[in-house]
mmCIF file of C-alpha atoms in Angstrom:
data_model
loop_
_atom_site.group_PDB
_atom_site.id
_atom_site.type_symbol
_atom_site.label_atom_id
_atom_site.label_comp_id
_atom_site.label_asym_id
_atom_site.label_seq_id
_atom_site.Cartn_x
_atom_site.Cartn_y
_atom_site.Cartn_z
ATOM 1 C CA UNK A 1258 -24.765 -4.704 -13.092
ATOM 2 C CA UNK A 1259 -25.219 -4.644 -9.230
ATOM 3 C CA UNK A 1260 -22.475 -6.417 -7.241
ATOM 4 C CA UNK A 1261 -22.749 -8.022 -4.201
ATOM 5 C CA UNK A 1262 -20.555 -7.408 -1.266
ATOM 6 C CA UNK A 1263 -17.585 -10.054 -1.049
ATOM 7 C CA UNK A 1264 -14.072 -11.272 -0.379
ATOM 8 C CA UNK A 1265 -12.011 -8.224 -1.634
ATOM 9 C CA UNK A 1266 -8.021 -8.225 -1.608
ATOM 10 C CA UNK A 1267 -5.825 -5.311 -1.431
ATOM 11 C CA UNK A 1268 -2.774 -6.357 -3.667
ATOM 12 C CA UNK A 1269 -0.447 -5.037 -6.235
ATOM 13 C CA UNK A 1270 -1.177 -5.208 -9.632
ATOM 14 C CA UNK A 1271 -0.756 -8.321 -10.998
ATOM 15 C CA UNK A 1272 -0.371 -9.651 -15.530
ATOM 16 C CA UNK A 1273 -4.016 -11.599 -14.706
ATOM 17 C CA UNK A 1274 -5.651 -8.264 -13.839
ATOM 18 C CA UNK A 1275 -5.090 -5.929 -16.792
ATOM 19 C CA UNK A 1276 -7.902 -6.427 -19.392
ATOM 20 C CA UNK A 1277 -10.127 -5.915 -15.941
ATOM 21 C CA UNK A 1278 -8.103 -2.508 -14.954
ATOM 22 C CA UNK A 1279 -8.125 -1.090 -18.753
ATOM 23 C CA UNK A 1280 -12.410 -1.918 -18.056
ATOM 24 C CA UNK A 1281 -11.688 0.006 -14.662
ATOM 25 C CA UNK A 1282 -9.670 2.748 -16.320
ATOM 26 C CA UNK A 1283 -12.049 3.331 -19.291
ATOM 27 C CA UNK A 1284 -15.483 3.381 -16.920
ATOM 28 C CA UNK A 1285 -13.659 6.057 -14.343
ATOM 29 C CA UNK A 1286 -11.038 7.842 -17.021
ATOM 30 C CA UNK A 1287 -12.549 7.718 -20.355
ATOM 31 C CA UNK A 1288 -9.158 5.441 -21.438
ATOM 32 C CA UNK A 1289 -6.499 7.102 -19.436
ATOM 33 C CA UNK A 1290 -4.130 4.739 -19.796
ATOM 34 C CA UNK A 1291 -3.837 1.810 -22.013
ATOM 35 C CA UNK A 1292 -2.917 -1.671 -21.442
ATOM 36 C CA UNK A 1293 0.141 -1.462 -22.699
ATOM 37 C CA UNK A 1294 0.830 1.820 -19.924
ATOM 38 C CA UNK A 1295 -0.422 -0.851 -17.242
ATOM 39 C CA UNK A 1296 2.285 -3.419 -17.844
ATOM 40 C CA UNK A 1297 4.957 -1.102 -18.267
ATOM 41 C CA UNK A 1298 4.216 0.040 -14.327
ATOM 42 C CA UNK A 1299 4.503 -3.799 -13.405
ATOM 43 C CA UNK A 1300 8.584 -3.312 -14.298
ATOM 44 C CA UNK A 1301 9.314 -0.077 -12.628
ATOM 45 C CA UNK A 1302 10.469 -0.641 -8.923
ATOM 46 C CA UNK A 1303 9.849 2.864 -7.831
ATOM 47 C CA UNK A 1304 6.166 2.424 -9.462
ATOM 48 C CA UNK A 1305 3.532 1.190 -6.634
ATOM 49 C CA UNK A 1306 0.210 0.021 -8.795
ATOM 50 C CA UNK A 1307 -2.566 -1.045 -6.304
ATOM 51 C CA UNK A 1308 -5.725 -2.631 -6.626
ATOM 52 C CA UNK A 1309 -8.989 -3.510 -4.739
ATOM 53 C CA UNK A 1310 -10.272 -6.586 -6.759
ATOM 54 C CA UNK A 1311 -12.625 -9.794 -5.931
ATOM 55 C CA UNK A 1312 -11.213 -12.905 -7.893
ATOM 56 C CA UNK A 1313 -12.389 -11.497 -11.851
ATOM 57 C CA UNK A 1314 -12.895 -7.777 -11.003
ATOM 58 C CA UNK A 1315 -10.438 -4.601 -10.590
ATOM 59 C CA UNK A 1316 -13.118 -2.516 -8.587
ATOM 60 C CA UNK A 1317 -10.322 0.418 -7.448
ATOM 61 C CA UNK A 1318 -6.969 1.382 -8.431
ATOM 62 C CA UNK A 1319 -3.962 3.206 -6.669
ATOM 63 C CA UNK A 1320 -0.572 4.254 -8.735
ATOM 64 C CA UNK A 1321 2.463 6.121 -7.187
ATOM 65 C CA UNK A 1322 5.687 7.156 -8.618
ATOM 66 C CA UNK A 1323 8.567 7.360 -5.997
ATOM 67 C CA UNK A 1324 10.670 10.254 -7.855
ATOM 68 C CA UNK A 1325 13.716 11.373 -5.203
ATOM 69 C CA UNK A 1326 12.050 12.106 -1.603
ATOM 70 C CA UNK A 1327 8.661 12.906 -3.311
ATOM 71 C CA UNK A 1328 5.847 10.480 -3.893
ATOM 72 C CA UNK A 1329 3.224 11.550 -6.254
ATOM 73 C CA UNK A 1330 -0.024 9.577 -6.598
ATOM 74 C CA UNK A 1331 -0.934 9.212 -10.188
ATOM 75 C CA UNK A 1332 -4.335 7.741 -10.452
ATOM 76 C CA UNK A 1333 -6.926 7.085 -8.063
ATOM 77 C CA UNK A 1334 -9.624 5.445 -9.102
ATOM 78 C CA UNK A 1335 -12.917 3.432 -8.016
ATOM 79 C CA UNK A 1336 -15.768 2.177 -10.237
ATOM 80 C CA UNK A 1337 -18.601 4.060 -9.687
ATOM 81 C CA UNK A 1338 -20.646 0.941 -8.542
ATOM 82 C CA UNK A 1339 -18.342 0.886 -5.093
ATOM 83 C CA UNK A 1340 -17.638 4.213 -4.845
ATOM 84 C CA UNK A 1341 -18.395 5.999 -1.002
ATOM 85 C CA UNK A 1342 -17.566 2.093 0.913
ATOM 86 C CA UNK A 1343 -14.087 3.429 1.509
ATOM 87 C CA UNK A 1344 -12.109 1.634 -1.468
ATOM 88 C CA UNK A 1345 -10.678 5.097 -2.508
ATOM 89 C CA UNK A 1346 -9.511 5.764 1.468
ATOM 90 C CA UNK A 1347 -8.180 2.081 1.599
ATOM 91 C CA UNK A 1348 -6.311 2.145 -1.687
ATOM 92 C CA UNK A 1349 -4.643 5.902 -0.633
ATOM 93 C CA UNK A 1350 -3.714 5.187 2.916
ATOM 94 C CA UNK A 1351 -1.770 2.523 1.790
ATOM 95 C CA UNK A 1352 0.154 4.358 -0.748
ATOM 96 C CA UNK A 1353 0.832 6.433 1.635
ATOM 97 C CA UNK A 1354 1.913 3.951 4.168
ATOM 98 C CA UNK A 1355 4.288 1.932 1.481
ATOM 99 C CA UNK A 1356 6.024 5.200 0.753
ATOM 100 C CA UNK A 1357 6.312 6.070 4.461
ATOM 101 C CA UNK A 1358 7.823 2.497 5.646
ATOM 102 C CA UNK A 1359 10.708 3.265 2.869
ATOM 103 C CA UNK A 1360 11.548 5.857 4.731
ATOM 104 C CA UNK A 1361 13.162 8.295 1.804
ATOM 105 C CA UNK A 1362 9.992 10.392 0.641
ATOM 106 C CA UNK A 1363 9.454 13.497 2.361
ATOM 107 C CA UNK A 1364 6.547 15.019 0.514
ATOM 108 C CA UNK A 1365 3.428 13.425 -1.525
ATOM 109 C CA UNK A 1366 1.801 14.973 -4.350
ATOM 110 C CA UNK A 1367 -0.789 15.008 -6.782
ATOM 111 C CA UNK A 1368 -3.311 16.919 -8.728
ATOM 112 C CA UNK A 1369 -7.440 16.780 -8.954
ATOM 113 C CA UNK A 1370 -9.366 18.526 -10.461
ATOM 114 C CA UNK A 1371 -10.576 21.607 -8.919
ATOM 115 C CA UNK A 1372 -13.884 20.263 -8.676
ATOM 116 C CA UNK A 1373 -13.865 16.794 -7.869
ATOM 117 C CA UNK A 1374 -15.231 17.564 -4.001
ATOM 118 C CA UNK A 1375 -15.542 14.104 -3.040
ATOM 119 C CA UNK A 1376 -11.681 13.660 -3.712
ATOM 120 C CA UNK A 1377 -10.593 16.743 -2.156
ATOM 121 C CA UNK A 1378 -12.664 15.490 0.896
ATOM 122 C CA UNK A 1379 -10.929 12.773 0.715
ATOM 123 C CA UNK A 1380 -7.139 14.059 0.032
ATOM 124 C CA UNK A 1381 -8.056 16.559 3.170
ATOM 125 C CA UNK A 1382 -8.792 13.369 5.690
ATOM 126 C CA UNK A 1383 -5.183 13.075 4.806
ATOM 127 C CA UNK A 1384 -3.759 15.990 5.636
ATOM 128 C CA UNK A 1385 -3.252 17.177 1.615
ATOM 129 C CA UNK A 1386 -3.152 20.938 1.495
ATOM 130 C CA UNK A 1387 -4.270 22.935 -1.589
ATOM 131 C CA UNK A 1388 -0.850 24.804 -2.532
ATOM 132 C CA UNK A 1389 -1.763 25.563 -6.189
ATOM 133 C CA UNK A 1390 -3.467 25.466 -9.571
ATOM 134 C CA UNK A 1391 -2.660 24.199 -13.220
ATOM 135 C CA UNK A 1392 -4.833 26.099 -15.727
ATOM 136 C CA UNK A 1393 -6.176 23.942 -17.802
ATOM 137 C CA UNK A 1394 -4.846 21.176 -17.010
ATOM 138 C CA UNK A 1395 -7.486 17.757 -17.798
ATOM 139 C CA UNK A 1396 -9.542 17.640 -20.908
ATOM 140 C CA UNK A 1397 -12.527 16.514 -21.904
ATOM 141 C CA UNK A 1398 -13.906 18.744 -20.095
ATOM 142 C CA UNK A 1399 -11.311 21.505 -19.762
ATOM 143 C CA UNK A 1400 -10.714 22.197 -16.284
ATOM 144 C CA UNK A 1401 -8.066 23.379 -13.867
ATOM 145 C CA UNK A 1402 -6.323 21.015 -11.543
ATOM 146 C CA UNK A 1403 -5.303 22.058 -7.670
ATOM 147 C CA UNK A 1404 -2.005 21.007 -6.598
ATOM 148 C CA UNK A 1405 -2.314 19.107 -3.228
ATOM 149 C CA UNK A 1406 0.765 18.458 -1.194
ATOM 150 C CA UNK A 1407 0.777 16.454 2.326
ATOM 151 C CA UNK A 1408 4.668 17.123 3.937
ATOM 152 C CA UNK A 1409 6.777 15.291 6.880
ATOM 153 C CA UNK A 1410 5.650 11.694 4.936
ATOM 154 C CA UNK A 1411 8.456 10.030 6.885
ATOM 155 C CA UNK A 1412 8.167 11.023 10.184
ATOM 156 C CA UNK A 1413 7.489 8.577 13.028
ATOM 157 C CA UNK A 1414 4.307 10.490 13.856
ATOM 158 C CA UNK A 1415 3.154 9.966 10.217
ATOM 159 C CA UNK A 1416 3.173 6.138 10.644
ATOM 160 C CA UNK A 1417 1.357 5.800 13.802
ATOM 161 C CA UNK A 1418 -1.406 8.305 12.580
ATOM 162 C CA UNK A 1419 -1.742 6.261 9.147
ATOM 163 C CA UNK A 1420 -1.992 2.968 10.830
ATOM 164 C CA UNK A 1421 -5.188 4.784 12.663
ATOM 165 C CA UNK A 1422 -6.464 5.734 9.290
ATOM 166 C CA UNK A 1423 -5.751 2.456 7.949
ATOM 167 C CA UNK A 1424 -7.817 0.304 10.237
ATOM 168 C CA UNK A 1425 -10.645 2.865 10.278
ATOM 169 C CA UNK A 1426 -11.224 2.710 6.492
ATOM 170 C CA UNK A 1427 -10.628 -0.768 6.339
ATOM 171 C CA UNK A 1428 -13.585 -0.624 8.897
ATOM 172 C CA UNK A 1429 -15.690 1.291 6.654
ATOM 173 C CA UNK A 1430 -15.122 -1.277 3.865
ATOM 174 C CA UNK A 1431 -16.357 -4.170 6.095
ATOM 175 C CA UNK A 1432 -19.773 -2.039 7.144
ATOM 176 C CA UNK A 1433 -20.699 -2.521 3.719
ATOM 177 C CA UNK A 1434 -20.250 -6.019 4.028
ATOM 178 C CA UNK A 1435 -17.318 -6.859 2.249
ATOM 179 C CA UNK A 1436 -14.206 -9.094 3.908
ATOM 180 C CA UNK A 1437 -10.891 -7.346 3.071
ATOM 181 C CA UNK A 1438 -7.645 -9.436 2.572
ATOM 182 C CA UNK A 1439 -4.554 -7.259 2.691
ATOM 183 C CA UNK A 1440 -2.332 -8.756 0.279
ATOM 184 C CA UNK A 1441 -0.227 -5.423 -0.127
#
């Protein structure tokens, strides 16, 4: 199934999207997370869940966890139909941004595996540094995941430099002809 570019909205997850983000979860993570793990992050307040959806569709998904000054992305994920038209960028940079405008998180965090390069690409545009490795770490297949951290999240400098990022991948979403709506 090809889809055709549209009216997207950048939103948090909401009850009327989770049989579509379980579809999203098991097409991109093999049934990560169930749907029951979904609605649980709807009740935690230091739990961001984003999502990139037309009206019926969860096409890209964003989780944090605010835990002390830290924030550590979870899940990143885009179906593979609208991967590369800047949904990952989009859903990340706003993470990011959300955690920044609270003002209490320091650091953010996460892990990938060692070789997803179109992620670490991606985690690099944001200043994420490589600062170590987890043996073994995802299965199915067994690989090692890097430890990316990105520091001074709540600087002033920060905020001015991800509002730049912001509107340049929001850019790169409309040059493949979808409308963006930031509902976030």
């Amino acid at each position: 199934m090809l889809i055709e570019p549209s009216a997207l909205e950048l939103r948090p997850l909401a009850i009327k999207d989770l049989d579509s983000i379980v579809q999203l979860d098991q097409c991109c993570l093999g049934g990560f997370w169930s749907r029951q793990s979904y609605e649980q992050e709807l009740n935690r307040p230091q739990h961001t869940v984003l999502v990139v959806a037309t009206l019926d569709q969860v096409w890209g998904c964003g989780v944090s966890w605010g835990i002390g000054d830290e924030l550590h992305i979870v899940l990143l994920m885009v179906h593979p139909q609208c991967r590369r038209q800047g949904f990952g960028g989009v859903l990340l940079c706003r993470l990011l941004q959300l955690a920044h405008q609270r003002g209490d998180r320091q650091w953010a965090t996460l892990e990938v595996r060692a070789s997803n390069q179109s992620a670490l690409r991606l985690y690099q545009q944001f200043e994420f540094e490589v600062v170590g490795r987890r043996p073994r770490y995802y299965e199915h297949p067994e690989e090692d995941a890097l430890i990316l951290w990105r520091n001074h999240l709540n600087t002033p400098a920060v905020g001015v430099i991800l509002e730049s990022q912001r509107q340049a991948w929001q850019n790169r979403v409309r040059s493949h002809g979808w409308v963006l709506v930031d509902l976030s």
